[in-house]
CSV table of C-alpha atoms and ligand atoms in Angstrom, one decimal:
chain,number,residue,atom,x,y,z
A,11,MET,CA,0.0,0.0,0.0
A,12,LYS,CA,1.4,3.4,-0.9
A,13,THR,CA,-0.7,5.3,1.7
A,14,GLY,CA,-3.8,4.9,3.9
A,15,THR,CA,-4.9,4.8,7.5
A,16,ILE,CA,-2.9,2.8,10.0
A,17,VAL,CA,-3.8,2.0,13.7
A,18,VAL,CA,-0.8,1.7,15.9
A,19,THR,CA,-1.4,0.5,19.5
A,20,GLY,CA,1.3,1.2,22.1
A,21,ALA,CA,2.0,4.4,20.2
A,22,SER,CA,3.2,6.4,23.2
A,23,ALA,CA,6.7,4.8,23.4
A,24,GLY,CA,9.2,2.5,21.8
A,25,PHE,CA,8.3,0.7,18.6
A,26,GLY,CA,4.9,2.3,18.5
A,27,THR,CA,6.3,5.9,18.5
A,28,ALA,CA,8.9,4.9,15.8
A,29,LEU,CA,6.0,3.5,13.7
A,30,VAL,CA,3.9,6.6,14.1
A,31,HIS,CA,6.8,8.8,12.8
A,32,ARG,CA,7.7,6.5,10.0
A,33,TYR,CA,4.1,6.3,8.6
A,34,ALA,CA,3.1,9.9,9.2
A,35,ARG,CA,6.3,11.2,7.6
A,36,SER,CA,5.2,9.3,4.5
A,37,GLY,CA,1.8,10.8,4.4
A,38,TRP,CA,-0.3,8.0,6.1
A,39,ARG,CA,-3.0,8.9,8.5
A,40,VAL,CA,-2.2,7.3,11.9
A,41,VAL,CA,-4.5,6.5,14.8
A,42,ALA,CA,-2.0,6.5,17.6
A,43,ALA,CA,-3.4,4.5,20.5
A,44,ALA,CA,-2.2,4.1,24.1
A,45,ARG,CA,-3.1,5.1,27.7
A,46,ARG,CA,-0.8,8.2,28.0
A,47,THR,CA,-2.7,11.0,26.3
A,48,ASP,CA,0.1,13.6,26.7
A,49,ARG,CA,2.5,11.4,24.7
A,50,LEU,CA,-0.1,10.9,22.0
A,51,GLU,CA,-0.7,14.7,21.9
A,52,ASP,CA,3.0,15.2,21.3
A,53,LEU,CA,2.7,12.9,18.3
A,54,ARG,CA,-0.2,14.9,17.0
A,55,ALA,CA,1.8,18.1,17.5
A,56,ALA,CA,4.6,16.6,15.4
A,57,HIS,CA,2.3,15.6,12.6
A,58,PRO,CA,-0.8,17.9,12.7
A,59,ARG,CA,-3.8,16.5,10.7
A,60,LEU,CA,-2.1,13.1,10.2
A,61,VAL,CA,-2.1,11.8,13.7
A,62,TYR,CA,-5.3,11.1,15.7
A,63,PRO,CA,-4.5,10.4,19.4
A,64,LEU,CA,-6.7,7.7,20.8
A,65,THR,CA,-6.5,7.2,24.6
A,66,ILE,CA,-7.4,3.6,25.2
A,67,ASP,CA,-6.5,0.7,27.5
A,68,VAL,CA,-6.4,-2.3,25.1
A,69,THR,CA,-7.5,-4.6,28.0
A,70,ASP,CA,-10.9,-3.0,28.1
A,71,ALA,CA,-12.9,-4.7,25.3
A,72,GLU,CA,-15.9,-2.4,25.5
A,73,ALA,CA,-13.8,0.8,25.5
A,74,VAL,CA,-11.8,-0.5,22.5
A,75,ARG,CA,-15.0,-1.3,20.6
A,76,ALA,CA,-16.5,2.1,21.4
A,77,ALA,CA,-13.3,4.0,20.5
A,78,PHE,CA,-12.9,2.3,17.1
A,79,THR,CA,-16.7,2.7,16.3
A,80,ASP,CA,-16.3,6.4,16.9
A,81,LEU,CA,-13.3,7.3,14.9
A,82,PRO,CA,-13.5,10.7,13.1
A,83,ALA,CA,-14.4,10.3,9.4
A,84,ASP,CA,-10.8,11.1,8.2
A,85,PHE,CA,-9.5,8.1,10.2
A,86,ALA,CA,-12.4,5.7,10.1
A,87,THR,CA,-11.4,3.7,7.0
A,88,VAL,CA,-8.6,1.6,8.6
A,89,ASP,CA,-6.2,-0.2,6.2
A,90,VAL,CA,-3.5,-1.4,8.6
A,91,VAL,CA,-3.6,-2.5,12.2
A,92,VAL,CA,-0.4,-2.9,14.2
A,93,ASN,CA,-1.1,-4.8,17.4
A,94,ASN,CA,2.0,-3.6,19.2
A,95,ALA,CA,0.9,-2.6,22.7
A,96,GLY,CA,2.4,-5.1,25.2
A,97,LEU,CA,4.7,-5.7,28.1
A,98,ALA,CA,6.7,-8.0,30.2
A,99,LEU,CA,6.5,-7.8,34.0
A,100,GLY,CA,9.2,-9.6,36.0
A,101,ALA,CA,11.9,-12.0,35.1
A,102,GLU,CA,11.7,-14.2,38.1
A,103,PRO,CA,11.4,-18.0,37.9
A,104,ALA,CA,7.7,-19.1,37.8
A,105,TYR,CA,7.8,-20.2,41.4
A,106,ARG,CA,8.6,-16.7,42.6
A,107,ALA,CA,6.6,-14.7,40.1
A,108,ALA,CA,3.7,-12.4,41.1
A,109,LEU,CA,0.3,-13.7,40.0
A,110,GLY,CA,-0.8,-10.1,39.3
A,111,ASP,CA,2.1,-9.6,36.9
A,112,TRP,CA,1.0,-12.7,35.0
A,113,ALA,CA,-2.6,-11.5,34.8
A,114,THR,CA,-1.5,-8.1,33.5
A,115,MET,CA,0.7,-9.7,30.8
A,116,ILE,CA,-2.1,-12.0,29.7
A,117,ALA,CA,-4.7,-9.2,29.7
A,118,THR,CA,-2.5,-6.9,27.7
A,119,ASN,CA,-0.6,-9.2,25.3
A,120,CYS,CA,-3.4,-11.7,24.6
A,121,ASN,CA,-6.7,-10.0,25.4
A,122,GLY,CA,-5.5,-6.6,24.1
A,123,VAL,CA,-4.6,-8.1,20.7
A,124,VAL,CA,-7.9,-10.0,20.6
A,125,ASN,CA,-10.0,-7.0,21.6
A,126,VAL,CA,-8.4,-4.7,18.9
A,127,THR,CA,-8.5,-7.3,16.2
A,128,HIS,CA,-12.1,-8.2,17.0
A,129,ALA,CA,-13.2,-4.6,16.8
A,130,LEU,CA,-11.4,-3.8,13.5
A,131,LEU,CA,-11.2,-7.0,11.4
A,132,PRO,CA,-14.8,-7.1,10.2
A,133,GLY,CA,-14.3,-3.7,8.6
A,134,LEU,CA,-11.2,-4.8,6.8
A,135,VAL,CA,-13.1,-7.9,5.4
A,136,GLU,CA,-16.1,-5.8,4.5
A,137,ARG,CA,-13.9,-3.4,2.5
A,138,GLN,CA,-11.8,-6.2,1.1
A,139,ARG,CA,-8.7,-4.4,2.0
A,140,GLY,CA,-6.3,-4.5,4.9
A,141,HIS,CA,-3.4,-5.8,6.8
A,142,ILE,CA,-3.0,-7.0,10.4
A,143,ILE,CA,0.5,-6.9,11.9
A,144,ASN,CA,1.0,-8.5,15.3
A,145,MET,CA,4.0,-7.9,17.5
A,146,GLY,CA,5.2,-11.2,18.9
A,147,SER,CA,8.7,-11.9,20.3
A,148,VAL,CA,11.5,-14.4,20.0
A,149,ALA,CA,10.3,-15.2,23.5
A,150,GLY,CA,7.2,-16.8,22.0
A,151,THR,CA,9.3,-19.5,20.3
A,152,HIS,CA,12.5,-19.8,22.3
A,153,ALA,CA,12.3,-20.5,26.1
A,154,TYR,CA,14.6,-18.7,28.5
A,155,PRO,CA,14.7,-18.5,32.3
A,156,GLY,CA,12.2,-16.0,33.6
A,157,GLY,CA,10.4,-15.9,30.2
A,158,ASN,CA,7.5,-18.0,31.6
A,159,VAL,CA,4.2,-16.2,31.1
A,160,TYR,CA,5.6,-13.4,28.9
A,161,GLY,CA,6.9,-16.0,26.4
A,162,ALA,CA,3.6,-17.9,26.6
A,163,THR,CA,1.6,-14.7,25.8
A,164,LYS,CA,3.8,-14.2,22.7
A,165,ALA,CA,3.3,-17.8,21.7
A,166,PHE,CA,-0.4,-17.0,21.8
A,167,VAL,CA,0.2,-14.0,19.5
A,168,HIS,CA,2.2,-16.3,17.2
A,169,GLN,CA,-0.5,-18.9,16.8
A,170,PHE,CA,-3.4,-16.4,16.7
A,171,SER,CA,-1.6,-14.7,13.8
A,172,HIS,CA,-1.2,-17.9,11.8
A,173,ASN,CA,-4.8,-18.9,12.5
A,174,LEU,CA,-6.1,-15.5,11.4
A,175,ARG,CA,-4.4,-16.2,8.0
A,176,ALA,CA,-6.2,-19.5,7.9
A,177,ASP,CA,-9.6,-17.8,8.4
A,178,LEU,CA,-8.7,-15.0,5.9
A,179,ALA,CA,-7.8,-17.3,3.1
A,180,GLY,CA,-9.7,-16.2,0.0
A,181,THR,CA,-9.7,-12.6,1.1
A,182,PRO,CA,-7.0,-10.0,0.2
A,183,ILE,CA,-6.4,-9.3,3.9
A,184,ARG,CA,-2.8,-9.9,4.9
A,185,VAL,CA,-1.5,-10.9,8.3
A,186,THR,CA,2.1,-10.5,9.5
A,187,LEU,CA,3.8,-11.6,12.7
A,188,ILE,CA,6.9,-9.8,13.7
A,189,GLU,CA,9.1,-11.5,16.3
A,190,PRO,CA,11.9,-9.3,17.5
A,191,GLY,CA,14.7,-10.2,19.9
A,192,THR,CA,16.3,-7.8,22.3
A,193,CYS,CA,15.6,-4.2,21.3
A,194,ALA,CA,17.2,-1.3,23.3
A,195,GLY,CA,16.1,2.3,23.7
A,196,THR,CA,12.4,1.6,24.5
A,197,GLU,CA,10.6,1.4,27.9
A,198,PHE,CA,10.3,-2.4,27.7
A,199,SER,CA,13.0,-3.3,30.3
A,200,ARG,CA,12.2,-0.4,32.6
A,201,VAL,CA,8.6,-1.7,32.7
A,202,ARG,CA,9.7,-5.3,33.1
A,203,TYR,CA,11.9,-4.5,36.1
A,204,HIS,CA,9.3,-2.3,37.7
A,205,GLY,CA,11.2,0.9,37.2
A,206,ASP,CA,14.6,-0.4,38.3
A,207,ARG,CA,16.9,1.6,36.0
A,208,ASP,CA,20.1,-0.4,36.7
A,209,GLN,CA,18.5,-3.7,36.0
A,210,ALA,CA,16.9,-2.4,32.9
A,211,LEU,CA,20.2,-0.9,31.5
A,212,ALA,CA,22.1,-4.2,32.3
A,213,VAL,CA,20.0,-6.0,29.7
A,214,TYR,CA,21.7,-4.0,26.9
A,215,ASP,CA,25.2,-4.0,28.3
A,216,GLY,CA,28.1,-5.1,26.1
A,217,PHE,CA,26.4,-5.7,22.7
A,218,ASP,CA,24.6,-3.8,20.0
A,219,ALA,CA,20.9,-4.5,20.4
A,220,ILE,CA,18.4,-3.8,17.7
A,221,VAL,CA,16.5,-0.5,17.9
A,222,ALA,CA,12.9,0.7,17.3
A,223,GLU,CA,13.8,2.0,13.9
A,224,ASP,CA,14.8,-1.6,12.8
A,225,ILE,CA,11.3,-2.7,13.8
A,226,ALA,CA,9.7,0.3,11.9
A,227,ASP,CA,11.8,-0.7,8.8
A,228,ALA,CA,10.5,-4.3,9.0
A,229,VAL,CA,6.9,-3.3,9.4
A,230,TRP,CA,7.2,-0.7,6.6
A,231,TRP,CA,8.6,-3.4,4.3
A,232,THR,CA,5.6,-5.7,4.9
A,233,THR,CA,3.1,-3.0,4.1
A,234,SER,CA,5.1,-1.9,1.0
A,235,ALA,CA,5.1,-5.5,-0.5
A,236,PRO,CA,2.8,-5.9,-3.5
A,237,PRO,CA,-0.7,-7.1,-2.8
A,238,HIS,CA,-0.1,-10.7,-3.9
A,239,LEU,CA,2.7,-11.1,-1.3
A,240,ASP,CA,2.1,-11.6,2.5
A,241,ILE,CA,5.2,-11.5,4.6
A,242,THR,CA,3.8,-14.0,7.2
A,243,ARG,CA,6.5,-14.0,9.8
A,244,ILE,CA,9.7,-12.1,10.5
A,245,GLU,CA,12.0,-13.2,13.3
A,246,MET,CA,14.8,-10.6,13.9
A,247,MET,CA,17.5,-10.4,16.5
A,248,PRO,CA,20.7,-8.6,17.3
A,249,THR,CA,23.6,-10.3,15.5
A,250,ALA,CA,25.0,-10.9,19.0
A,251,GLN,CA,21.9,-12.8,20.2
A,252,THR,CA,21.1,-16.4,19.3
A,253,PRO,CA,18.7,-18.9,20.8
A,254,ALA,CA,21.4,-21.6,20.8
A,255,GLY,CA,22.3,-23.5,24.0
A,256,PHE,CA,20.4,-26.4,25.6
A,257,ALA,CA,20.6,-26.1,29.4
A,258,VAL,CA,21.8,-29.0,31.5
A,259,HIS,CA,21.4,-28.6,35.3
A,260,ARG,CA,24.4,-30.1,37.0
A,261,THR,CA,24.0,-31.9,40.4
A,262,GLY,CA,25.1,-29.5,43.1
A,263,ALA,CA,24.6,-26.3,41.2
A,264,GLU,CA,22.5,-23.6,42.7
A,265,THR,CA,18.9,-23.2,41.5
B,322,NDP,P1,7.5,0.0,25.4
B,322,NDP,O1,7.3,-0.3,26.8
B,322,NDP,O2,8.5,1.1,25.0
B,322,NDP,O3,6.1,0.4,24.8
B,322,NDP,C1,4.9,-0.3,25.1
B,322,NDP,C2,3.7,0.4,24.6
B,322,NDP,O4,2.6,-0.3,25.0
B,322,NDP,C3,3.6,1.8,25.3
B,322,NDP,O5,3.2,2.7,24.3
B,322,NDP,C4,2.4,1.6,26.3
B,322,NDP,O6,1.7,2.8,26.4
B,322,NDP,C5,1.6,0.5,25.5
B,322,NDP,N1,0.7,-0.2,26.4
B,322,NDP,C6,1.1,-1.0,27.5
B,322,NDP,N2,0.0,-1.5,28.1
B,322,NDP,C7,-1.1,-0.9,27.4
B,322,NDP,C8,-2.5,-1.0,27.6
B,322,NDP,N3,-3.1,-1.8,28.5
B,322,NDP,N4,-3.3,-0.4,26.7
B,322,NDP,C9,-2.8,0.4,25.7
B,322,NDP,N5,-1.5,0.5,25.5
B,322,NDP,C10,-0.6,-0.1,26.4
B,322,NDP,O7,7.8,-1.4,24.7
B,322,NDP,P2,8.4,-1.7,23.2
B,322,NDP,O8,8.2,-0.6,22.3
B,322,NDP,O9,9.8,-2.2,23.4
B,322,NDP,O10,7.6,-3.0,22.9
B,322,NDP,C11,6.5,-3.0,22.0
B,322,NDP,C12,6.0,-4.4,21.7
B,322,NDP,O11,7.0,-5.2,21.2
B,322,NDP,C13,5.5,-5.1,23.0
B,322,NDP,O12,4.4,-5.9,22.6
B,322,NDP,C14,6.7,-6.0,23.4
B,322,NDP,O13,6.3,-7.1,24.1
B,322,NDP,C15,7.2,-6.3,22.0
B,322,NDP,N6,8.6,-6.7,22.0
B,322,NDP,C16,9.6,-5.8,22.6
B,322,NDP,C17,10.9,-6.2,22.5
B,322,NDP,C18,12.0,-5.4,23.1
B,322,NDP,O14,13.1,-5.9,23.3
B,322,NDP,N7,11.8,-4.1,23.4
B,322,NDP,C19,11.3,-7.4,21.8
B,322,NDP,C20,10.3,-8.2,21.3
B,322,NDP,C21,9.0,-7.8,21.3
B,322,NDP,P3,1.0,3.4,27.7
B,322,NDP,O15,1.8,3.0,28.9
B,322,NDP,O16,0.9,4.9,27.4
B,322,NDP,O17,-0.4,2.7,27.6
B,323,8X3,C1,11.5,-9.4,24.4
B,323,8X3,C2,12.6,-10.1,23.7
B,323,8X3,O1,14.9,-11.1,23.9
B,323,8X3,O2,14.2,-9.4,25.6
B,323,8X3,O3,10.3,-9.7,23.7
B,323,8X3,O4,13.2,-11.6,25.6
B,323,8X3,S1,13.8,-10.6,24.8
């Protein structure tokens, strides 16, 4: 698609903000959705007339439905939906994790994607035009200590994306799953470690992580592909990161 209207959830930070700038600079109308209105208003100020700030909590199904039913006319014909809002909370082993953190991850990363998709997908099918892009993670495929529920929510995003494609066969609607590895410069680790700056910074110590603009490049590539081509899944990691390494627990080692 050369231009159109794109919905970006999680627009107030990280990947979402990079996507808003990338698409608005190229003339797309962008519905920028998140909970922090002030950040969304900054985006509108940067791209007047092209950005519509939409304050929503994606976990609230009714609020999501109402918000997307009530978009202003200039933004109502949605072509692309990027389900990007999401978070990790905690990196403790499962037996020390907080149940509330697990519930919030499931509500945001699973229910949030479902709520937004359920609200917008019928319109795409009715208009016979559109593209759903879901933000998964390498954590949805590759296990790591402390990834427990976060990885499981991204496995949900993975399979939901592929099953959407199955249901959309015979329509021109495309579905793309993006599965990034460690990406620096966003709020992700600050949120994961409940605001602990040192723990968050340590995640990116000693190697070149990918950055939000790399994600924006990937998403841009998928929406620029010709209509007969659906980029179904992209896994992307820092060159320094690999999923290699089966773990063996040695007798006597600490748990
Ligand atoms: P950030 O923490 O920088 O941004 C997350 C965004 O999600 C914010 O805009 C936040 O906005 C929004 N958000 C969180 N909860 C809700 C909610 N309930 N309702 C609406 N919006 C919400 O993270 P990243 O940009 O790094 O990550 C974006 C996505 O990419 C996430 O799904 C993450 O899991 C995934 N990912 C990140 C990786 C990384 O290493 N950074 C790697 C792989 C995947 P607000 O608080 O204003 O609502
Ligand atoms: C987060 C990716 O590598 O930090 O989705 O677990 S990683």
